[in-house]
Short mmCIF file of C-alpha atoms in Angstrom, two decimals:
data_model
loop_
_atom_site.label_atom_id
_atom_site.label_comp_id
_atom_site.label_asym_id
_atom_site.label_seq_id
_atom_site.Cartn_x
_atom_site.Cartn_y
_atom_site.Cartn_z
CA UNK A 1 -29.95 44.16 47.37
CA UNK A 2 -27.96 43.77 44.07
CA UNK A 3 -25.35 41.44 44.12
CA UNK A 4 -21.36 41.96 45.49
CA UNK A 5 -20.04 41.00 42.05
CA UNK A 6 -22.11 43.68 40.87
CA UNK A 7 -20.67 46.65 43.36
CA UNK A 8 -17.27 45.16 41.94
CA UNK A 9 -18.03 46.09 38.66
CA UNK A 10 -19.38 49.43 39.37
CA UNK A 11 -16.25 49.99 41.40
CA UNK A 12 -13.95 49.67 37.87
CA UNK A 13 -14.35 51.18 34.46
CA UNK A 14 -13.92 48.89 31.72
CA UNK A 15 -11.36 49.75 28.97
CA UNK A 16 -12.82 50.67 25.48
CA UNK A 17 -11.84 48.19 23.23
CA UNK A 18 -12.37 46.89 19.84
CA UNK A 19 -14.46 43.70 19.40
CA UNK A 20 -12.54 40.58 18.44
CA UNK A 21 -14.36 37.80 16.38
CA UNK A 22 -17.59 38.11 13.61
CA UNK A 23 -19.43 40.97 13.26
CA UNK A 24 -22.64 40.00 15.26
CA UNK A 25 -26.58 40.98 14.51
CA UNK A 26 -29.16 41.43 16.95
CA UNK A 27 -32.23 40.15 18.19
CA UNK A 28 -34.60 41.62 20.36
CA UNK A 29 -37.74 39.78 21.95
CA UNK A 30 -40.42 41.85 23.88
CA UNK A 31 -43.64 40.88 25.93
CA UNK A 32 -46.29 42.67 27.64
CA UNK A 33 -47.80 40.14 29.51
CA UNK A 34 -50.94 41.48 30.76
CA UNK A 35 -54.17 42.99 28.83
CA UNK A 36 -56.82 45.48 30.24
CA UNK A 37 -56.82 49.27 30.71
CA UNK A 38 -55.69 49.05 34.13
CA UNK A 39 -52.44 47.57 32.94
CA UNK A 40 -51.83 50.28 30.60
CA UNK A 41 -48.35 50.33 31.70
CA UNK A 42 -46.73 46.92 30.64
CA UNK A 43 -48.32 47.60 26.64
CA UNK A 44 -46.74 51.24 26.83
CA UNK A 45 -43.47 50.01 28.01
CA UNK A 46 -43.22 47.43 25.63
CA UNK A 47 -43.62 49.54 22.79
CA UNK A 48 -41.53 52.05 24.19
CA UNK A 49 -38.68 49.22 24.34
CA UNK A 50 -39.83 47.85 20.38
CA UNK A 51 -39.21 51.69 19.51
CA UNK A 52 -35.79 51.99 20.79
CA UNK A 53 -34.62 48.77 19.38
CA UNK A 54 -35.53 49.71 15.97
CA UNK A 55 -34.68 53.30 16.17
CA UNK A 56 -31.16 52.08 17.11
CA UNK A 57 -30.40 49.28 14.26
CA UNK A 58 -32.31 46.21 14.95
CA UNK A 59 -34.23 45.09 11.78
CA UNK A 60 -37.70 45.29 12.80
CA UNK A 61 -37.97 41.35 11.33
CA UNK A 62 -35.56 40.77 14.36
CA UNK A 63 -37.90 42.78 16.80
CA UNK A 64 -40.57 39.97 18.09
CA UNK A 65 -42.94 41.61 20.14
CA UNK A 66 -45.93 39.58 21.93
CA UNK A 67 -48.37 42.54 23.16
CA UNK A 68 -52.07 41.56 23.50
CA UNK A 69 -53.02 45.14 22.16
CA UNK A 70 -56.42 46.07 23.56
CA UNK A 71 -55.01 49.38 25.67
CA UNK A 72 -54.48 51.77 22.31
CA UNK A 73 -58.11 51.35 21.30
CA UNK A 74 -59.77 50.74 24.44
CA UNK A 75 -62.92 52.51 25.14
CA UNK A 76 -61.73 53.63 28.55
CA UNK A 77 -58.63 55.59 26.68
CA UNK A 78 -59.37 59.35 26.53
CA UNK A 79 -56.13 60.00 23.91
CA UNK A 80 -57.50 56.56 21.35
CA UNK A 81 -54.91 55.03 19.10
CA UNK A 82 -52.04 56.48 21.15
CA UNK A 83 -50.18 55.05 23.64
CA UNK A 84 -47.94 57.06 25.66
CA UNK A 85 -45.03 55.86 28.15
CA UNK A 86 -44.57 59.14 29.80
CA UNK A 87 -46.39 62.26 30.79
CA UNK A 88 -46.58 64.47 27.45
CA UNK A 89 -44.51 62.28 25.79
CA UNK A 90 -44.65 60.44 22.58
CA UNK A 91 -46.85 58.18 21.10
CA UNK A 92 -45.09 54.72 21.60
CA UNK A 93 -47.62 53.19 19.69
CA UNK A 94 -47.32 54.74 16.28
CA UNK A 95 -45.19 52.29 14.36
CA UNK A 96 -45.65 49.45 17.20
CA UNK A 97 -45.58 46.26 15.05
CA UNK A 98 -46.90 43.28 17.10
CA UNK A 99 -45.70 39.82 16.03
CA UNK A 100 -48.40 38.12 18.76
CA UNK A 101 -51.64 39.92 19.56
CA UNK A 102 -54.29 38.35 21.47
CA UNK A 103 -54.62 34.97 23.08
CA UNK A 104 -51.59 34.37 20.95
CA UNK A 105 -49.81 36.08 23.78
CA UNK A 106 -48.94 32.53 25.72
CA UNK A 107 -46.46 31.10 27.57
CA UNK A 108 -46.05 28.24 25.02
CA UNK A 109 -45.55 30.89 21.88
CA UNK A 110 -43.25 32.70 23.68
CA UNK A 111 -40.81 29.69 24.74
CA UNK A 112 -41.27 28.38 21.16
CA UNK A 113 -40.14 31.87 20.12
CA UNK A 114 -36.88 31.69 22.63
CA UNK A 115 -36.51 27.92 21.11
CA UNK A 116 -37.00 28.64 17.71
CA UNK A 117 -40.01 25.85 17.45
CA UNK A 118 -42.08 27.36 14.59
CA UNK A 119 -44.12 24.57 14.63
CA UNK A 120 -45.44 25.68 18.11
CA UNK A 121 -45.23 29.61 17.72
CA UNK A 122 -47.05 29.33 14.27
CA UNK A 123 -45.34 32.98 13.68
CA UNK A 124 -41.51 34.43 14.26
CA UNK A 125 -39.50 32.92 16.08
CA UNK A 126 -35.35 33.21 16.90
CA UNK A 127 -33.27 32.97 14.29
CA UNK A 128 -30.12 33.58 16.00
CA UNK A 129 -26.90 32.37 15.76
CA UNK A 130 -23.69 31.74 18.02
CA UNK A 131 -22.38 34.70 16.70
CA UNK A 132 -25.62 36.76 18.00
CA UNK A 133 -26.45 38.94 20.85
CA UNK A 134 -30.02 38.51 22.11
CA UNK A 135 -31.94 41.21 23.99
CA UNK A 136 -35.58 40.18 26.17
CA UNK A 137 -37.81 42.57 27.74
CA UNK A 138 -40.67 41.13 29.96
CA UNK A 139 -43.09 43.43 31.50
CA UNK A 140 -45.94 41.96 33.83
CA UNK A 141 -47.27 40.66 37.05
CA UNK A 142 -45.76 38.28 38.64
CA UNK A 143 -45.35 35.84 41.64
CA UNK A 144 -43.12 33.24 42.94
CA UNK A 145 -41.72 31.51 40.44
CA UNK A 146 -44.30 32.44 37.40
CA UNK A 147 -45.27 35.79 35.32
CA UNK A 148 -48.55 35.96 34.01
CA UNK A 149 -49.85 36.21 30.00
CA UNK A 150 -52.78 37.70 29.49
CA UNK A 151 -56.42 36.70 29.53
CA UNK A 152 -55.81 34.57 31.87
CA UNK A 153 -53.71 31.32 30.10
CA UNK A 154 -50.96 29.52 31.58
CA UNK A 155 -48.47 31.64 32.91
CA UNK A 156 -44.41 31.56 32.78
CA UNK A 157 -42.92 29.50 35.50
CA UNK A 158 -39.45 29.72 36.19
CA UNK A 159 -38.49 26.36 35.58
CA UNK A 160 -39.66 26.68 32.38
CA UNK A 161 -38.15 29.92 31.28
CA UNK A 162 -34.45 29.09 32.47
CA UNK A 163 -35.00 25.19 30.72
CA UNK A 164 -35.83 26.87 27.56
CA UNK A 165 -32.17 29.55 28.04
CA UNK A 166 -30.59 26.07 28.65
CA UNK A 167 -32.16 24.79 25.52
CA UNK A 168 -30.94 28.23 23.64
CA UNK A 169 -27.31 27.79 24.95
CA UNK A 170 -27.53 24.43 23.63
CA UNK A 171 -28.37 25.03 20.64
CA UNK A 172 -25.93 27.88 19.82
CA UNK A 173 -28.63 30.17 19.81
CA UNK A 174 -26.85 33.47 21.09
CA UNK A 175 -23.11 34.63 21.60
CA UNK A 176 -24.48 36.82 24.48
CA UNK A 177 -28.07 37.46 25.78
CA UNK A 178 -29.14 40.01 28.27
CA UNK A 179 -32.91 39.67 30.03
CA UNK A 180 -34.31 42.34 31.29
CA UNK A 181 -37.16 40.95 33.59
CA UNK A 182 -40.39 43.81 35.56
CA UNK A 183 -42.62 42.26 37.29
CA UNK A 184 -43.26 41.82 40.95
CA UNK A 185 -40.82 38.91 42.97
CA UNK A 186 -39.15 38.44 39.77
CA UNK A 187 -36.18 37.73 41.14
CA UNK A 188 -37.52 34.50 42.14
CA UNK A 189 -37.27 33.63 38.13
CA UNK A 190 -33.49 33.69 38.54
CA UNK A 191 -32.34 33.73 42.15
CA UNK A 192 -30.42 30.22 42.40
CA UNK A 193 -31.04 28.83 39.28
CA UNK A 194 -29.60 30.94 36.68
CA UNK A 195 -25.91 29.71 36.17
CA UNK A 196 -23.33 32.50 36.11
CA UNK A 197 -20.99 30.88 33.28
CA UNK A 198 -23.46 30.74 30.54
CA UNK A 199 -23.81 33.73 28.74
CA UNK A 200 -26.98 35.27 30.28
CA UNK A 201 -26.93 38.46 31.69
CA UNK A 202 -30.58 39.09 33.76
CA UNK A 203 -31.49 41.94 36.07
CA UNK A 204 -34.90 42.24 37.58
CA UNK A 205 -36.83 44.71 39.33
CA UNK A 206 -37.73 43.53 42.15
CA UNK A 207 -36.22 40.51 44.76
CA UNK A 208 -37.89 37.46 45.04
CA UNK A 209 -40.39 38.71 48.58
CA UNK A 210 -40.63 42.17 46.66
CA UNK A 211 -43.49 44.46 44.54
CA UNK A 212 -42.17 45.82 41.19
CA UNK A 213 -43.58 49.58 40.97
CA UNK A 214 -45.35 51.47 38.43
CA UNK A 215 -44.91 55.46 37.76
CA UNK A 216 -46.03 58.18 36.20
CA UNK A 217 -49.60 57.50 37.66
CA UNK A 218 -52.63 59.58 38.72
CA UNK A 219 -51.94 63.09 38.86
CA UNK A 220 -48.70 62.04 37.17
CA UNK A 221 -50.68 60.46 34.49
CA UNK A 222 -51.65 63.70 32.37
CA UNK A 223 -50.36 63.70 28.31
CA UNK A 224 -51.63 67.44 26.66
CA UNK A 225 -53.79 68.48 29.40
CA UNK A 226 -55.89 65.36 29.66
CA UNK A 227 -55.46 62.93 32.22
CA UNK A 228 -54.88 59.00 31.73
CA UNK A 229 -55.94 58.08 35.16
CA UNK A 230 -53.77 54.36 34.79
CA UNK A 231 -49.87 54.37 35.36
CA UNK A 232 -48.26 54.92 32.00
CA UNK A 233 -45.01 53.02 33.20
CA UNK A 234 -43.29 50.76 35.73
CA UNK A 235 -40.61 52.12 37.46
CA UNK A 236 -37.79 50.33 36.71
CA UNK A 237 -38.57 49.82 33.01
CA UNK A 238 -38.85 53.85 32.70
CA UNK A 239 -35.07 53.98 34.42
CA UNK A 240 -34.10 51.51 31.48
CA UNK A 241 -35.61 53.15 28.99
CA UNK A 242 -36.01 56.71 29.67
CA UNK A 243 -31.27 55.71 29.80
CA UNK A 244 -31.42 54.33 26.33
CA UNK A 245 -33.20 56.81 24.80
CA UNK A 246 -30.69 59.72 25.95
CA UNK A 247 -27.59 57.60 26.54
CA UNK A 248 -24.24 58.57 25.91
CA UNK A 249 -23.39 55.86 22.68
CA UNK A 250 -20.40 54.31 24.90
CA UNK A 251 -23.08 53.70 27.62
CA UNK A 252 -22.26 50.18 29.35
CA UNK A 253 -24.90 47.52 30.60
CA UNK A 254 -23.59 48.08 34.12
CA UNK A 255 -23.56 52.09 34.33
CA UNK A 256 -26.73 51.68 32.77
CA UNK A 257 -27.73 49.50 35.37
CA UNK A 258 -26.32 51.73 38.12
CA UNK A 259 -28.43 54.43 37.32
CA UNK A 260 -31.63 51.88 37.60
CA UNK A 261 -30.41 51.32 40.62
CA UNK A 262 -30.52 54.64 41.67
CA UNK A 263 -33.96 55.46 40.40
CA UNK A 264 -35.78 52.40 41.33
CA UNK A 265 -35.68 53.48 45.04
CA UNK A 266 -39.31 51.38 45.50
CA UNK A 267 -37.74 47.69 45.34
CA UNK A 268 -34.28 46.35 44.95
CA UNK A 269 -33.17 45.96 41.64
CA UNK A 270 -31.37 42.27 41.11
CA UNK A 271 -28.68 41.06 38.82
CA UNK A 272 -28.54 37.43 38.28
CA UNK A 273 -26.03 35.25 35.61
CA UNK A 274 -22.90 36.12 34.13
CA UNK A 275 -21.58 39.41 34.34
CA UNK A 276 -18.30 39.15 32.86
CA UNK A 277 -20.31 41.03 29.80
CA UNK A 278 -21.66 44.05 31.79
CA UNK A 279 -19.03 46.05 30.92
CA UNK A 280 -20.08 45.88 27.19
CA UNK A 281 -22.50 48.16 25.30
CA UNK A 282 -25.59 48.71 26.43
CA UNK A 283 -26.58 49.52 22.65
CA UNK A 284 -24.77 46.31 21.34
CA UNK A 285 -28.32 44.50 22.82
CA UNK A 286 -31.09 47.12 23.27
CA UNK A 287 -30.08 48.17 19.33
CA UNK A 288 -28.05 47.35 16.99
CA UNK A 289 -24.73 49.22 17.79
CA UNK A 290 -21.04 47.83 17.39
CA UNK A 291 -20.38 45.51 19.82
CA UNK A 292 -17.31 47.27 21.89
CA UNK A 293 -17.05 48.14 25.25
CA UNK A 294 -18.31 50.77 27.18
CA UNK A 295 -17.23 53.61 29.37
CA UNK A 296 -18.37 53.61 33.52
CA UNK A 297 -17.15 57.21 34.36
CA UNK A 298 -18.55 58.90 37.37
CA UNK A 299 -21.73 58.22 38.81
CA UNK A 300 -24.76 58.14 36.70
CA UNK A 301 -27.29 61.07 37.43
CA UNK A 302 -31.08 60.19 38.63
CA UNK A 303 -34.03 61.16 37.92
CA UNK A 304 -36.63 61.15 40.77
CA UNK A 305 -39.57 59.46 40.25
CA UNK A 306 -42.86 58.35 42.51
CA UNK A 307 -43.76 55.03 42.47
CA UNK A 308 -46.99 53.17 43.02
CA UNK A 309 -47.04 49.10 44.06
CA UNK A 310 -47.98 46.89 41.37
CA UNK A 311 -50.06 44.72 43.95
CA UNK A 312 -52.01 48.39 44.31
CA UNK A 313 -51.85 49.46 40.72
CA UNK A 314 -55.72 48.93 39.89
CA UNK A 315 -56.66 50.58 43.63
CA UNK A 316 -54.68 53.79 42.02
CA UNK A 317 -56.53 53.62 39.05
CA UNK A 318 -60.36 54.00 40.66
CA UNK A 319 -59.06 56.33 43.35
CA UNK A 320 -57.87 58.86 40.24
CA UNK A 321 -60.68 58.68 38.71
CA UNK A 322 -63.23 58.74 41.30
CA UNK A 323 -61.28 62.05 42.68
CA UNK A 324 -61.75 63.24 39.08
CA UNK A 325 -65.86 62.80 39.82
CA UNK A 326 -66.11 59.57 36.63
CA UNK A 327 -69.13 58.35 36.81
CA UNK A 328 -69.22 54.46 38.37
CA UNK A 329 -65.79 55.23 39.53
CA UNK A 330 -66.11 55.21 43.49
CA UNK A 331 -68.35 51.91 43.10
CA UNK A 332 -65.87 49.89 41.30
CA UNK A 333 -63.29 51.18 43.67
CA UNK A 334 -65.12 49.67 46.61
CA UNK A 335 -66.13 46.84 44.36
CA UNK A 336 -62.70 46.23 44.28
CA UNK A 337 -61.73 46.64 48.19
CA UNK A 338 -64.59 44.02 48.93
CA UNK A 339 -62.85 41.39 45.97
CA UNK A 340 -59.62 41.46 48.22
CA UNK A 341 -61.70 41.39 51.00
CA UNK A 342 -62.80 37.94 50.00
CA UNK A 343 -59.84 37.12 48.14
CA UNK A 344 -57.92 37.04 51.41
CA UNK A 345 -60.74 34.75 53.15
CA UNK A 346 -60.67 32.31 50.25
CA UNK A 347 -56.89 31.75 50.75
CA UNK A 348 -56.78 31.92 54.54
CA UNK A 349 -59.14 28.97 53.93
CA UNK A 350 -56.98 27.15 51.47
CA UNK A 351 -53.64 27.60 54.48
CA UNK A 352 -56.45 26.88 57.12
CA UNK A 353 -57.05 23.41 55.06
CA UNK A 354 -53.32 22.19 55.21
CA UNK A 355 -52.72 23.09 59.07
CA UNK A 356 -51.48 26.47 58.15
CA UNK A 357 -52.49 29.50 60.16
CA UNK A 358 -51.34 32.79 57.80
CA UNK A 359 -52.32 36.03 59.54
CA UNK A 360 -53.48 38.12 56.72
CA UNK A 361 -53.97 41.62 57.91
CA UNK A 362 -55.95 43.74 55.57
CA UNK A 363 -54.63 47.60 55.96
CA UNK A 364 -57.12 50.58 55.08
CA UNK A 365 -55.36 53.94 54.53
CA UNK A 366 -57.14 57.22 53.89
CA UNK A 367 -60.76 55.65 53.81
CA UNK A 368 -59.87 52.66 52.41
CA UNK A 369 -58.36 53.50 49.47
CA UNK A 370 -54.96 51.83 49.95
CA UNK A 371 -55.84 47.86 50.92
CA UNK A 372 -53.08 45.64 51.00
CA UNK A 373 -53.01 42.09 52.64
CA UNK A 374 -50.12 40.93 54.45
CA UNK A 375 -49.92 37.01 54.60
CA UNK A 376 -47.47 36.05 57.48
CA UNK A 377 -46.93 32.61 56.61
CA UNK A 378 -45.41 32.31 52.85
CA UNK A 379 -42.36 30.93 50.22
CA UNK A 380 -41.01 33.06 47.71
CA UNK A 381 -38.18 30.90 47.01
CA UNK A 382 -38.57 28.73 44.27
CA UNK A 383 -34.71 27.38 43.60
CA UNK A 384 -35.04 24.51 46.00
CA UNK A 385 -38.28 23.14 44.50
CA UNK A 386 -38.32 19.40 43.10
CA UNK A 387 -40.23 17.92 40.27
CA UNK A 388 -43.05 17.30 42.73
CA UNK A 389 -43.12 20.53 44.39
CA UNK A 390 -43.34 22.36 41.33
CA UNK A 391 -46.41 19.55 39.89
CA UNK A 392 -48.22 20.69 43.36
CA UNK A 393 -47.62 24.42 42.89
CA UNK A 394 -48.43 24.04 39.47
CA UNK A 395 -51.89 22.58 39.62
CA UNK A 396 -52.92 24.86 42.45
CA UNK A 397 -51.98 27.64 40.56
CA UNK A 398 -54.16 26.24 37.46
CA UNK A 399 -57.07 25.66 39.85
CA UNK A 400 -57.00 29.32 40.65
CA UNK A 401 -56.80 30.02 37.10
CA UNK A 402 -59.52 27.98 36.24
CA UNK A 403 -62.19 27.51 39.37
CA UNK A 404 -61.59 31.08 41.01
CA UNK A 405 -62.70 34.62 40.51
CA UNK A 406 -60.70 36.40 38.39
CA UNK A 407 -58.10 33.01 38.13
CA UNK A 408 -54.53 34.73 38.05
CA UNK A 409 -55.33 37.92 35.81
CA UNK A 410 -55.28 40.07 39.12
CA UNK A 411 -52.59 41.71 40.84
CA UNK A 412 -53.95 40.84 44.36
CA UNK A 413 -54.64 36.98 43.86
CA UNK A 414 -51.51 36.99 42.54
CA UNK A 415 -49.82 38.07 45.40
CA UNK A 416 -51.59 35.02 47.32
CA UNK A 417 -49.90 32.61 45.32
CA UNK A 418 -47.11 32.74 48.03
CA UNK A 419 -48.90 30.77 50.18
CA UNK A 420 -49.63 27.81 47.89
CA UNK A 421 -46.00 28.06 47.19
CA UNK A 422 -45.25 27.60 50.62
CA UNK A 423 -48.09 24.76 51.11
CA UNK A 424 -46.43 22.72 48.38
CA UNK A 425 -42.72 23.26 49.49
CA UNK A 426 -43.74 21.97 53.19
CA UNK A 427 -46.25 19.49 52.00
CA UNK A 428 -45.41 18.39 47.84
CA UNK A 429 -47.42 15.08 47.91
CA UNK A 430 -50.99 17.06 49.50
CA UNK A 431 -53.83 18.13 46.83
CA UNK A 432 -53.44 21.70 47.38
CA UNK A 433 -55.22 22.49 43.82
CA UNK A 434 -58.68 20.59 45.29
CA UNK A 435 -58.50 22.98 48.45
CA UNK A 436 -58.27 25.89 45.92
CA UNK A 437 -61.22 24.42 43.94
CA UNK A 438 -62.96 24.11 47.35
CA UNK A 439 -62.03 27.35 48.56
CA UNK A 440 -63.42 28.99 45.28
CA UNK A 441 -66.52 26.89 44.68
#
């Protein structure tokens, strides 16, 4: 549930005011954390975001954008070069300009881009100012405390991310900076350790127990006639964005926010930080537009949309195209029921090697299509972690990376990593990462 703070706002409009103080510029960092065909939807929504932030003022040497671009001119993309965020909308990807392509999309670029440490990024990085607004869009899988990067590399822990806003606030890096966060339990990035006096405005779109949701997927998924088969978006990023691109100029963070809200019916949308800002702009940090206050008149109209879990996102994918007769399509569906299958075995083993009994039930709807495991026995909250809880989740998580099928690029191991969080909070001195490498051997 968003926070009471946050009903408080929405309760009030803010008064339209001039800005006081310099005139400040903009700077907009975007990632699409995830590669592969299947994940269509994070690349599509991140240069759906890069095109609204230029189209509305932000020098496009301001826009850093880390997308590992493989979806546009895959060989499993029936519409190639194009990359559409909607059904028969635009192509997102015309005009896309990627700062970070490839392995370069990492969890040590990207904090060296938030930093400003060129001599890590080896490319852009922030070159913002006290006088600044910054704007980051993050769209991905995720689990407690982490989101992913592509191909597999060392994901984005929490600790890590809010150290490096610290380091940013510090460093008189922004005047204001808003973070908008999609991925599954992403609220877990934020919930208890982002401070609510400095400056940083997050909202994510799920909790921290929660899946994030995509849209606009099978049947859904059709641009000129021809169907896409993948998800094309993720819920809550299409409320955000589908909003900018039609908002009223005076548009504030938090009515924009309340109409996310609305639409994201799937998982609870969180606000985290300060919000003594909300009632500012919305423009003034997804573009370029004067920073002045905005207007919160009336409630904000939704759009209904379906949504499909994240954690069942590549399920979705085989089922539309095996009911579109593709060849190799129903094998690599049940190809992929028997992975979780085992995926679910190899961490009851890992819980069963620490003491821990976790009851995963594996669900089968309509012949199997649907599998989802339930693991009883789990930690989603992160904020309470020491130095050595987070070394033991740490290098379990690596061993999966490293020593197990698929490591982390997969939306169901992922959503096992709740139980070696929960391992390491009850037990931070054990070797949970050689049980993994046991487990997965």
């Amino acid at each position: 549930m968003y926070t009471a703070s946050f009903v408080s706002l929405l309760a009030s409009a803010s008064a339209f005011v001039l800005p006081e103080g310099p005139w400040e510029h903009h700077w907009a960092v975007i990632v699409a954390g995830s590669n592969g065909y299947g994940n269509y939807r994070h690349q599509a929504d991140a240069c759906h975001a890069y095109q609204i932030a230029k189209k509305k003022g932000i020098p496009e040497k301001q826009i850093i954008l880390f997308m590992y671009d493989d979806i546009a001119h895959s060989t499993e993309n029936p519409i190639p070069g194009k990359v559409f965020n909607k059904p028969d909308g635009t192509d997102v990807y015309h005009g896309c300009k990627a700062s970070y392509t490839g392995k370069d999309v990492s969890a040590a670029k990207f904090l060296a881009v938030l930093t400003g440490d060129k001599k890590t990024a080896k490319g852009p990085v922030l070159r913002s100012s006290k006088h600044d607004n910054v704007f980051i869009y993050y769209a991905d899988h995720g689990a407690p405390g982490l989101i992913a990067m592509p191909e597999d590399q060392e994901p984005v822990y929490a600790k890590d991310l809010n150290a490096a806003l610290v380091e940013m606030k510090e460093k008189d890096m922004y005047n204001r900076l808003v973070f908008y966060l999609e991925a599954c339990e992403s609220g877990s990035m934020f919930k208890g350790i982002l401070a609510e006096d400095t400056k940083v405005y997050a909202t994510t779109a799920a909790n921290e127990e929660e899946s994030s949701f995509g849209t606009y997927c099978d049947e859904d998924a059709v641009v000129n006639g021809t169907n896409l088969h993948t998800c094309l978006g993720d819920l809550y990023s299409v409320s955000w964005l589908e909003d900018a691109d039609s908002a009223f100029p005076r548009e504030s963070l938090q009515r924009q926010m309340a109409k996310v809200v609305k639409e994201t019916k799937e998982s609870h949308v969180q606000i985290f930080g300060d919000t003594s800002f909300a009632g500012d702009f919305a423009g003034a940090f997804e573009g370029d537009a004067k920073d002045k206050h905005g207007y919160l008149r009336g409630d904000a109209k939704a759009q209904v949309r379906t949504g499909v879990d994240a954690r069942a996102a590549t399920l979705s994918y085989y089922r539309s195209k095996a009911k579109a007769g593709l060849p190799g399509a129903r094998e690599a569906y049940l190809a992929e029921l028997a992975f979780r299958t085992e995926t679910s075995v190899r961490f009851d083993a890992i819980a069963h090697a620490h003491g821990v009994v976790v009851d995963v039930d594996v669900v089968y709807r309509g012949r199997g299509f649907d599998a989802i495991s339930h693991p009883s026995v789990v930690t989603d909250d992160v904020a309470s972690f020491t130095d050595e809880t987070w070394d033991c989740y740490k290098a379990a998580v690596d061993a999966v990376r490293l020593s197990c099928p698929r490591g982390i690029n997969d939306e169901h191991v992922m959503d096992h990593l709740k139980i070696l969080a929960g391992i390491c909070e009850a037990e931070p001195s054990s070797d949970v990462a050689a049980s993994v490498r046991a487990a997965c051997a």
